[in-house]
PDB file of C-alpha atoms in Angstrom:
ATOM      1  CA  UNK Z   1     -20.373 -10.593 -10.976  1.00 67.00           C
ATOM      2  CA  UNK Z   2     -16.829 -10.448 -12.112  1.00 71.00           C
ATOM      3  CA  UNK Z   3     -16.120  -8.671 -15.225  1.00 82.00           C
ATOM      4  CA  UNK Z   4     -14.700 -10.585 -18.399  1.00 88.00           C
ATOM      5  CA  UNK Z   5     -11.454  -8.611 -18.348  1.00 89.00           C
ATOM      6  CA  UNK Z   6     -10.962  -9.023 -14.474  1.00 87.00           C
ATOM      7  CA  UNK Z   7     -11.229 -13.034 -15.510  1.00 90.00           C
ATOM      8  CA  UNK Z   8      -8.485 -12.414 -17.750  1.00 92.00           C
ATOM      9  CA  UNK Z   9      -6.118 -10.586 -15.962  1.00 88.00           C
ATOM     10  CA  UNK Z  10      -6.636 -12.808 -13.116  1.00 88.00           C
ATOM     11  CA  UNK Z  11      -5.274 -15.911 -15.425  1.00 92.00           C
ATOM     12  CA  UNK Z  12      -2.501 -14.034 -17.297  1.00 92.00           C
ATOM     13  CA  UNK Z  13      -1.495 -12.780 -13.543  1.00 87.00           C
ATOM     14  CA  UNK Z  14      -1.170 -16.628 -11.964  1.00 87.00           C
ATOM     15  CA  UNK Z  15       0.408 -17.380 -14.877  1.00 89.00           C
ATOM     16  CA  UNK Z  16       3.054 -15.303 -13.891  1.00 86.00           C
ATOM     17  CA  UNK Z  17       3.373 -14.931 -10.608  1.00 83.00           C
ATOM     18  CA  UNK Z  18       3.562 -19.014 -10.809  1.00 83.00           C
ATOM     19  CA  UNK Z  19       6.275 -18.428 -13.083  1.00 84.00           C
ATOM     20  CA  UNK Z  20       4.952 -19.806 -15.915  1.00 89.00           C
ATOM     21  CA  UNK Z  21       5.065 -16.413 -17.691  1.00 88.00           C
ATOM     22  CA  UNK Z  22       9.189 -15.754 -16.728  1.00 85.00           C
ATOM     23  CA  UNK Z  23      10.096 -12.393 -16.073  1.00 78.00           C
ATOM     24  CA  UNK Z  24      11.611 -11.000 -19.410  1.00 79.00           C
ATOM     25  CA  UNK Z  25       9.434 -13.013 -21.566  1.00 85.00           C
ATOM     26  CA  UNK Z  26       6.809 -11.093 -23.809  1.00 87.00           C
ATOM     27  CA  UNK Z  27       3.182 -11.792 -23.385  1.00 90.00           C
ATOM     28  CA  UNK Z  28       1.438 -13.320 -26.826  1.00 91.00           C
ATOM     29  CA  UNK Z  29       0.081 -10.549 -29.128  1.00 90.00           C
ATOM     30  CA  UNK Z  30      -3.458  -9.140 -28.386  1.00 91.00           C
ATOM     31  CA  UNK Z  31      -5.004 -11.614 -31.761  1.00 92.00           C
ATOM     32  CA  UNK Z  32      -3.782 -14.235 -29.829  1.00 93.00           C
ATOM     33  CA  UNK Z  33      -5.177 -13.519 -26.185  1.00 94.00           C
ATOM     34  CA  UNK Z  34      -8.045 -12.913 -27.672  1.00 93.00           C
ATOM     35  CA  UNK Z  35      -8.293 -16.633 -29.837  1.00 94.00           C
ATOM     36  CA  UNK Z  36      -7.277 -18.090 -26.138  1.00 94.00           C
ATOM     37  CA  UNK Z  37     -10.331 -16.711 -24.109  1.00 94.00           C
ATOM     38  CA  UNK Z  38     -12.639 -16.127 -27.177  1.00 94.00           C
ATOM     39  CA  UNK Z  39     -13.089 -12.200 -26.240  1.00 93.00           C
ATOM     40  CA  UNK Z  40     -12.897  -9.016 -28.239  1.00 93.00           C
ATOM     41  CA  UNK Z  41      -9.315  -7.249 -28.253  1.00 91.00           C
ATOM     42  CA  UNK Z  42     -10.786  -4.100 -26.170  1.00 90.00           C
ATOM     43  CA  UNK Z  43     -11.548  -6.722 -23.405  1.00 92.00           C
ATOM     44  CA  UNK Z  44      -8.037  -8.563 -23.616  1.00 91.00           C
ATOM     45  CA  UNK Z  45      -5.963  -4.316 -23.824  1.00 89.00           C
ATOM     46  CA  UNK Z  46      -8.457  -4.044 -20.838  1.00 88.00           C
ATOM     47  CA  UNK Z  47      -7.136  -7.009 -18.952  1.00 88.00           C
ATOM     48  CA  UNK Z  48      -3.407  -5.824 -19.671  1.00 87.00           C
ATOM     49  CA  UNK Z  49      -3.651  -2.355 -18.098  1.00 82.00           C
ATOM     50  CA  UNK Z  50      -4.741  -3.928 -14.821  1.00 80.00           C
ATOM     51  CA  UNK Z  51      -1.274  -5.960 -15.169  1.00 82.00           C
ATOM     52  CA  UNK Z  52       0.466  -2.812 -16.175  1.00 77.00           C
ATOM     53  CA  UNK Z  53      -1.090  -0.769 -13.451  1.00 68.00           C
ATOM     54  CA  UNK Z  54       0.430  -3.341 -10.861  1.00 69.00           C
ATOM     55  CA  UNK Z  55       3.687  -3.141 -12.354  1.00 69.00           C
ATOM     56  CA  UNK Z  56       3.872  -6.829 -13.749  1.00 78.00           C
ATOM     57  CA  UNK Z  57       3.301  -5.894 -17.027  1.00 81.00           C
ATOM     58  CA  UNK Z  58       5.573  -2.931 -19.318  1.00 73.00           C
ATOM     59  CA  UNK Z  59       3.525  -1.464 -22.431  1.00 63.00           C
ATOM     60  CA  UNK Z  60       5.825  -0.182 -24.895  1.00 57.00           C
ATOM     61  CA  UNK Z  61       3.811   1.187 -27.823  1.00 53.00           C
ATOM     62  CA  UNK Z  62       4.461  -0.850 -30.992  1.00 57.00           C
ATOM     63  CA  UNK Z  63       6.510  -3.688 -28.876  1.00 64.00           C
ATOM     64  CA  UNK Z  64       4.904  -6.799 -27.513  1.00 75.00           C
ATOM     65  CA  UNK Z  65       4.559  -6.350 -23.888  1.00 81.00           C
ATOM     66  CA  UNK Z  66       7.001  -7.631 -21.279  1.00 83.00           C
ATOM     67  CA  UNK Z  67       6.775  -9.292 -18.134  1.00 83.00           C
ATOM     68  CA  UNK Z  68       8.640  -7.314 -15.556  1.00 72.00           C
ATOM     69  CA  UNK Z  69       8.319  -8.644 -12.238  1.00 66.00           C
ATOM     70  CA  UNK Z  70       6.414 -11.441 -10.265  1.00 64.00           C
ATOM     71  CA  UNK Z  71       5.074  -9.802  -7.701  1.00 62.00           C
ATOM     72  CA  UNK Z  72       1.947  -6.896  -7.703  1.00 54.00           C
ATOM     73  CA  UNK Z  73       3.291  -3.403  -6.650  1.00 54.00           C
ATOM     74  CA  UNK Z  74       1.200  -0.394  -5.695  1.00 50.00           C
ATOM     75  CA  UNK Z  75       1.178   2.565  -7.715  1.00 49.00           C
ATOM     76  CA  UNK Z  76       2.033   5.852  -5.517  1.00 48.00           C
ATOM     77  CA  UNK Z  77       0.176   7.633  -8.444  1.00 46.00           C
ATOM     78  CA  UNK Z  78      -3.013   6.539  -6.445  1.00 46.00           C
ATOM     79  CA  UNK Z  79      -3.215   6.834  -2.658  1.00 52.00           C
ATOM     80  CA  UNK Z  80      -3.764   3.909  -1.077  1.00 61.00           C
ATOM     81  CA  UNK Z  81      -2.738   1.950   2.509  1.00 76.00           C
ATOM     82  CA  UNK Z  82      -1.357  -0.131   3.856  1.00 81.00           C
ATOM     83  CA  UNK Z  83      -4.398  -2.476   4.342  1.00 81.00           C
ATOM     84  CA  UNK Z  84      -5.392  -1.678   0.931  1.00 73.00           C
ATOM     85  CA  UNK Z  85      -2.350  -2.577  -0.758  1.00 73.00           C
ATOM     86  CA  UNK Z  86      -1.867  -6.012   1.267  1.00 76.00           C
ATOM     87  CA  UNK Z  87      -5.603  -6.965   0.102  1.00 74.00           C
ATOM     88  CA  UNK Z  88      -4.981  -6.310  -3.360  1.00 65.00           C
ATOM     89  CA  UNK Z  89      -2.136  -7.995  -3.507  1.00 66.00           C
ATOM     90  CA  UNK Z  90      -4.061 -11.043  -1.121  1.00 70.00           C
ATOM     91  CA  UNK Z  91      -2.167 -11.062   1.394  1.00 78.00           C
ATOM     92  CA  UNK Z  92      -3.435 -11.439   5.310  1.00 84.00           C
ATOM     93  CA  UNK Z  93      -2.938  -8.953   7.145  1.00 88.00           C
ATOM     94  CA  UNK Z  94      -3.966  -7.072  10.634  1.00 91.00           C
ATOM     95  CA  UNK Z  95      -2.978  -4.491  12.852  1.00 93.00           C
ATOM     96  CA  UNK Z  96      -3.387  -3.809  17.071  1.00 96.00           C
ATOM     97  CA  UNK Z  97      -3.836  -0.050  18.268  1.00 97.00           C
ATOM     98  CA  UNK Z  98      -0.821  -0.670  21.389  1.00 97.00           C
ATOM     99  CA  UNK Z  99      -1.716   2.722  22.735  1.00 97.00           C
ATOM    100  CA  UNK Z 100      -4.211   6.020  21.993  1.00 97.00           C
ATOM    101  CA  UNK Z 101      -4.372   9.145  23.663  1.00 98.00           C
ATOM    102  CA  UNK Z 102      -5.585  12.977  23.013  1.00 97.00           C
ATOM    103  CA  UNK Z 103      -3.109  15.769  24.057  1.00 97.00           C
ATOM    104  CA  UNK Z 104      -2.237  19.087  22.721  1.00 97.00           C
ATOM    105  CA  UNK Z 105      -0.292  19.511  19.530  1.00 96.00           C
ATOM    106  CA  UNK Z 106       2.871  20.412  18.916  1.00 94.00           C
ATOM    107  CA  UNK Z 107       3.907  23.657  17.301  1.00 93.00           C
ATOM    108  CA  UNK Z 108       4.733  21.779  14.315  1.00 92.00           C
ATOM    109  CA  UNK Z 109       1.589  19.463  14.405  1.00 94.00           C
ATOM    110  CA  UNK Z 110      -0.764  22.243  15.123  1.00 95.00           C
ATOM    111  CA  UNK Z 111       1.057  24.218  11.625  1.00 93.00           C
ATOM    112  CA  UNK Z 112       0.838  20.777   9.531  1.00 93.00           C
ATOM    113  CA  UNK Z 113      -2.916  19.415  10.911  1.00 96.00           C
ATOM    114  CA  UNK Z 114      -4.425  22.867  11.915  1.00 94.00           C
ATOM    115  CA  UNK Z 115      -5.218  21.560  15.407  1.00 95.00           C
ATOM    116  CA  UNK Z 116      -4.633  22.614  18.466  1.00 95.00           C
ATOM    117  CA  UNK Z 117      -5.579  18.630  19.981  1.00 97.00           C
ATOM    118  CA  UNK Z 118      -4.314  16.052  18.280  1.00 98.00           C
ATOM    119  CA  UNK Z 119      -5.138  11.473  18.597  1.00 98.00           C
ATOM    120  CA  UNK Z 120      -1.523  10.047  18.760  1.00 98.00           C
ATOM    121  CA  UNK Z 121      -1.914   6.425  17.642  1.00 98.00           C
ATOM    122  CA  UNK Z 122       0.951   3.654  18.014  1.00 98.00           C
ATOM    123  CA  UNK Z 123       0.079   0.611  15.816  1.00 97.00           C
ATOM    124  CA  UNK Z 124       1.444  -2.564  15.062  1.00 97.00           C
ATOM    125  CA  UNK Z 125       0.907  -4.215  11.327  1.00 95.00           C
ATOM    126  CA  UNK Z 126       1.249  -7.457  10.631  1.00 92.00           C
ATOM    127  CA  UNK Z 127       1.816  -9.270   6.977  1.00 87.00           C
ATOM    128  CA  UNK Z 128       1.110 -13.025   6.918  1.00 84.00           C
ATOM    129  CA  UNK Z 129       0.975 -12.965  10.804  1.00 87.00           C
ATOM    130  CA  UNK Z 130       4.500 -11.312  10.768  1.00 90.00           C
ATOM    131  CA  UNK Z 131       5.549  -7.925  12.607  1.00 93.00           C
ATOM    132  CA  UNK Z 132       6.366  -5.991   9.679  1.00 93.00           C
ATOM    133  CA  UNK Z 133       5.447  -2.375  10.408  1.00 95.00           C
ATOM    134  CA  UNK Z 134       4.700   0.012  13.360  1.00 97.00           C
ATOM    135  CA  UNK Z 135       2.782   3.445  12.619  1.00 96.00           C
ATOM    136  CA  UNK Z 136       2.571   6.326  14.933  1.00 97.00           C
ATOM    137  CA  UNK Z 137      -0.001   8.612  13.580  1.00 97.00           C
ATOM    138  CA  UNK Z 138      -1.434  11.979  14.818  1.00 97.00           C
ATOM    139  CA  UNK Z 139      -4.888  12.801  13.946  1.00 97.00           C
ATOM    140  CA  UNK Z 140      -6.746  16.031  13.855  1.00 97.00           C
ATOM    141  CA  UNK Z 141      -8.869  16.761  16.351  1.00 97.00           C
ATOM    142  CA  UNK Z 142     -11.845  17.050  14.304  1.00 97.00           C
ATOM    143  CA  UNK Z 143     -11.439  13.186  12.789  1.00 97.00           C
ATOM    144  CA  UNK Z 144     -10.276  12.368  16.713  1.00 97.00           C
ATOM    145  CA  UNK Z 145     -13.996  10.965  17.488  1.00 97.00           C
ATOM    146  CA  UNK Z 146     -14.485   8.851  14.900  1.00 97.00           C
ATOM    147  CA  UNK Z 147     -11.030   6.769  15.454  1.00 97.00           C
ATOM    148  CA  UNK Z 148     -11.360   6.170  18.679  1.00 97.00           C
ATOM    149  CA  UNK Z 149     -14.718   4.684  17.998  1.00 97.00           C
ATOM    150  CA  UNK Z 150     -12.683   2.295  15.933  1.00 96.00           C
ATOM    151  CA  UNK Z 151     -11.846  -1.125  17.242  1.00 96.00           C
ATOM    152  CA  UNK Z 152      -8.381  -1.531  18.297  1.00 96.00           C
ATOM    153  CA  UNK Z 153      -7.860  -4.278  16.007  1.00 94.00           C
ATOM    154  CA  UNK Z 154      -9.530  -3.315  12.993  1.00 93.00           C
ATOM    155  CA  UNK Z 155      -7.792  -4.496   9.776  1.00 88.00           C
ATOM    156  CA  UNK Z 156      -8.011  -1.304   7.991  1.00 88.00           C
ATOM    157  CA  UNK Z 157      -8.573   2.188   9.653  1.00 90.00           C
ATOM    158  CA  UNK Z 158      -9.098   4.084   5.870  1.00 86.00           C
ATOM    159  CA  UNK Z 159     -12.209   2.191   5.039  1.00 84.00           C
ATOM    160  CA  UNK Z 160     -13.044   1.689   8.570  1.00 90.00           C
ATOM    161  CA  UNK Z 161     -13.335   5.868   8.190  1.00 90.00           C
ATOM    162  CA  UNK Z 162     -15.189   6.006   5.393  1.00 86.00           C
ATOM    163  CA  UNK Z 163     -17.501   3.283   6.508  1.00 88.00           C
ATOM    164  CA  UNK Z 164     -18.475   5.245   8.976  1.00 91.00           C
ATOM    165  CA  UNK Z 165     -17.610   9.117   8.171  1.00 90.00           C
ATOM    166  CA  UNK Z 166     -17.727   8.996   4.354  1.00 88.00           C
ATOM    167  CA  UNK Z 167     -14.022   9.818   4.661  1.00 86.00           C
ATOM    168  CA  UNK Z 168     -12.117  10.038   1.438  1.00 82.00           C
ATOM    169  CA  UNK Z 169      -8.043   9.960   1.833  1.00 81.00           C
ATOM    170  CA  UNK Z 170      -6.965  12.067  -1.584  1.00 77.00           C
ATOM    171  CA  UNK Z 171      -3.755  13.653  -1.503  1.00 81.00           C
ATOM    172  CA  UNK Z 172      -0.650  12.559   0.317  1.00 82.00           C
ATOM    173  CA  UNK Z 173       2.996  13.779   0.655  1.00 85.00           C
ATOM    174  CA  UNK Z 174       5.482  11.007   1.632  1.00 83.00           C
ATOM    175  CA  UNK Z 175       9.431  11.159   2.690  1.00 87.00           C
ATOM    176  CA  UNK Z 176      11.348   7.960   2.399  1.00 88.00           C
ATOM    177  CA  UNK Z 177      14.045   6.908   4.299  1.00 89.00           C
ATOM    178  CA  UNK Z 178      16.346   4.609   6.711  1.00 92.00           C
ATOM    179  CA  UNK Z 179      16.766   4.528  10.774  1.00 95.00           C
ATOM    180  CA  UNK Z 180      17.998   2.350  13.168  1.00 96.00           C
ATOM    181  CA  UNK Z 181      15.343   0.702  15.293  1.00 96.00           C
ATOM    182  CA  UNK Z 182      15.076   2.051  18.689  1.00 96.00           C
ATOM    183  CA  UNK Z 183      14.230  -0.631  21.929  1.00 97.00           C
ATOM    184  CA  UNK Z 184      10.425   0.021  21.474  1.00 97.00           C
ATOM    185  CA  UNK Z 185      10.829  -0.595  17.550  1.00 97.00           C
ATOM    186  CA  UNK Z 186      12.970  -3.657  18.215  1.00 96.00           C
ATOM    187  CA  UNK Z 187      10.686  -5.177  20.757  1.00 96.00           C
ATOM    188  CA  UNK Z 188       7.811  -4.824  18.330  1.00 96.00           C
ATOM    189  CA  UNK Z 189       8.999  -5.803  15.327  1.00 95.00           C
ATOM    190  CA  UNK Z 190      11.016  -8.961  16.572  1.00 93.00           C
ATOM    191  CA  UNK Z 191      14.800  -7.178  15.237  1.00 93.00           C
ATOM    192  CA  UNK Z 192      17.679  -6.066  16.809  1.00 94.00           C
ATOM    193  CA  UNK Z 193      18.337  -2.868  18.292  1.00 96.00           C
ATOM    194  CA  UNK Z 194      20.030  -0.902  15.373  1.00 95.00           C
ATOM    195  CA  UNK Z 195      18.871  -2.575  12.577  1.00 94.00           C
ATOM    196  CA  UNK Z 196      17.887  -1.134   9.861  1.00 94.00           C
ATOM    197  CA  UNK Z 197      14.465   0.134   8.919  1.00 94.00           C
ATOM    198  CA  UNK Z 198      12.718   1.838   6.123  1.00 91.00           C
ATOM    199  CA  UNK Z 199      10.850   5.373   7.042  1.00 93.00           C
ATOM    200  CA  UNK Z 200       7.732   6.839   5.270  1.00 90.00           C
ATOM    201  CA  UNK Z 201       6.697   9.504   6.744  1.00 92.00           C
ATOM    202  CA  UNK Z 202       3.224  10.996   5.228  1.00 89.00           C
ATOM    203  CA  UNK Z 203       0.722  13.640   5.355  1.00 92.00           C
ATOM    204  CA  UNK Z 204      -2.973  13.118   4.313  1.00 91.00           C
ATOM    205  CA  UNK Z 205      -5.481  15.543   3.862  1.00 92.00           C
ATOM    206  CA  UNK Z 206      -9.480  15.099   2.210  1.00 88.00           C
ATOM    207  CA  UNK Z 207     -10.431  16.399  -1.121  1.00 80.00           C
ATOM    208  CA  UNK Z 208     -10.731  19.883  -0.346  1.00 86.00           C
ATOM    209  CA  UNK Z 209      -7.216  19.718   1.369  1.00 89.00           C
ATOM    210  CA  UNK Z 210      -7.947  19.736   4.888  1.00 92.00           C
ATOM    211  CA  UNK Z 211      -5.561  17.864   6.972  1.00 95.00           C
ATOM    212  CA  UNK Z 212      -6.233  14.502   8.259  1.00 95.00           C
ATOM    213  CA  UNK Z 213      -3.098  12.849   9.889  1.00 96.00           C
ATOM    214  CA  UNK Z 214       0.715  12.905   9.572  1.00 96.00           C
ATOM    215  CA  UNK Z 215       2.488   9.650  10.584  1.00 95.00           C
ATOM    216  CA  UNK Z 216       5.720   8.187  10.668  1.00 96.00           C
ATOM    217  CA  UNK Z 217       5.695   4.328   9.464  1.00 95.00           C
ATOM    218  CA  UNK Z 218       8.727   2.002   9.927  1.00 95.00           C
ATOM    219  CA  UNK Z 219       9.055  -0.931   7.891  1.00 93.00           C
ATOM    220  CA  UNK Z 220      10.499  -4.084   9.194  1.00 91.00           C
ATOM    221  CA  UNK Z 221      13.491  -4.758   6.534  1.00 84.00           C
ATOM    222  CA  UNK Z 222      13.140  -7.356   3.930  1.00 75.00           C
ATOM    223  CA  UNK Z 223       9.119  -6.888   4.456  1.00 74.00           C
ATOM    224  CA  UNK Z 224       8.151  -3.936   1.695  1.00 71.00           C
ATOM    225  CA  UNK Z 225      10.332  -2.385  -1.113  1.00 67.00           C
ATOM    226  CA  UNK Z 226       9.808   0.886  -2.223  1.00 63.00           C
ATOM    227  CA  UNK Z 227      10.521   1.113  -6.252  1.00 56.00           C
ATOM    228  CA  UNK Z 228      10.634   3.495  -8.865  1.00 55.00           C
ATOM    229  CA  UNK Z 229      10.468   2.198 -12.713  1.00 54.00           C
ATOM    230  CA  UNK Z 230      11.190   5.190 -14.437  1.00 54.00           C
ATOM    231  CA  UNK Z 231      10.272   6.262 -18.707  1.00 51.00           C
ATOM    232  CA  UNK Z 232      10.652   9.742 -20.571  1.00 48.00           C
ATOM    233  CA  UNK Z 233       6.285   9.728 -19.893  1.00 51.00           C
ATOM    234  CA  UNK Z 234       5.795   8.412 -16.349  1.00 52.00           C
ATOM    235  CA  UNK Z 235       7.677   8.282 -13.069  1.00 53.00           C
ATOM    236  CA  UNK Z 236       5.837   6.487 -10.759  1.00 55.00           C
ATOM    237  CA  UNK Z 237       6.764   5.215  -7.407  1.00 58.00           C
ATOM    238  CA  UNK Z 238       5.802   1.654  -6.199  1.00 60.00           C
ATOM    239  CA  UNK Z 239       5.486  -0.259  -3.150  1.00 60.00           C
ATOM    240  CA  UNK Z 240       5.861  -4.048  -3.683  1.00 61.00           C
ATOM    241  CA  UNK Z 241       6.439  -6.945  -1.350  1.00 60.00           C
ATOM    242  CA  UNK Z 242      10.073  -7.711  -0.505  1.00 60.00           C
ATOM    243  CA  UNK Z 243      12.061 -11.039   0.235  1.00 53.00           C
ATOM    244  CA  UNK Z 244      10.735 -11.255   4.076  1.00 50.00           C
ATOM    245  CA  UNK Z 245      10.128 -15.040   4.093  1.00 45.00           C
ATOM    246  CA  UNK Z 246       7.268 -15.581   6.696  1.00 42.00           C
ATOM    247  CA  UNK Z 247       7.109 -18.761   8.844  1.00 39.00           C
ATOM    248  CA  UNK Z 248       8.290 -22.674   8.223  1.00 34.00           C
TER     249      UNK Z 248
END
């Protein structure tokens, strides 16, 4: 059953991602949400922070809050990927394993996963049935078994791992920046040799710090932005969809 609040935020959130809450305007007051839906004000602030927590929504204590964008961004305060981000924010998504194969780490894997074998992974991602991002990930050896028991087009690897493993992704490190697609980056992603693309490269390790994977994803441009909204109490760094316009 979905929760009262989630009802609400669900409403107030078409509202503006329709546009018929502008970005820039302020929201009514928290009286007068909760007259509209006939709910206590705890439910209504509830409601709210899921907007704020997506980065639609600014809370400015003693202001009236402010639309700020119309479409949902992730958090990098929580960990989440790819597949989870693109199902919060419902859109369809998918990804094809192109190629898998075990062979001995690097001297710089073997220091970052603490394996001496590592699973090198090269998979496509699509958004809306577009190309938009190709990940080459090395797993540890230990996790090795359970991803290759994967199907090569599963949707989403992280819970496909904890379906299966009870694997929990909880800390991850992540460098940002641009390169020029190479031919095999080009010939995925539908671009031109030497356009630009947007580089996260990450490290993930369980609760207890052990090392999971280390990847290097490349965006398609135009298909994810990477933003920061910055305040003297929080700093957080979002991923939101860009301007990629997907078919007719």
């Amino acid at each position: 059953m979905v929760a009262r609040y989630e009802r609400i935020a669900a409403e107030l959130r078409d509202d503006i991602l329709r546009g018929t809450q502008p970005v820039g305007s302020t929201l009514p007051t928290d009286a007068e949400l909760a007259a509209r839906y006939s709910a206590a004000r705890g439910t209504v602030r509830q409601a709210l922070a899921v907007l704020v927590a997506e980065g639609l929504v600014g809370s400015r204590q003693g202001a009236r809050r402010i639309v700020l964008g119309n479409s949902r961004s992730q958090s990098f305060a929580e960990l989440h990927s790819f597949a989870q981000w693109a199902k919060a924010n419902g859109y369809t998504f998918g990804g094809q394993v192109l190629r898998q194969r075990r062979r001995p780490a690097g001297g710089a894997e073997a220091a970052r996963l603490g394996s001496e074998e590592v699973l090198e992974v090269l998979r496509l991602r699509t958004l809306e049935g577009e190309p938009v991002l190709i990940e080459r990930t090395v797993y540890a050896g230990w996790i090795a078994p359970a991803v290759e028991a994967i199907a090569h087009d599963c949707g989403s690897i992280t819970q496909a791992l904890y379906d299966s493993t009870g694997l929990v992704f909880a800390y991850g490190e992540h460098l940002i920046d641009a390169v020029a697609a190479g031919a095999q980056d080009a010939r995925l992603l539908g671009v031109r040799r030497g356009s630009p693309l947007l580089r996260q490269r990450r490290i993930t390790t369980t609760q207890e710090g052990r090392p999971v994977e280390s990847s290097d994803d490349r965006y398609r441009a135009g298909s994810v932005t990477f933003s920061i909204r910055n305040s003297i109490g929080a700093n957080p760094l979002v991923r939101q969809a860009g301007d990629l316009h997907f078919g007719a």
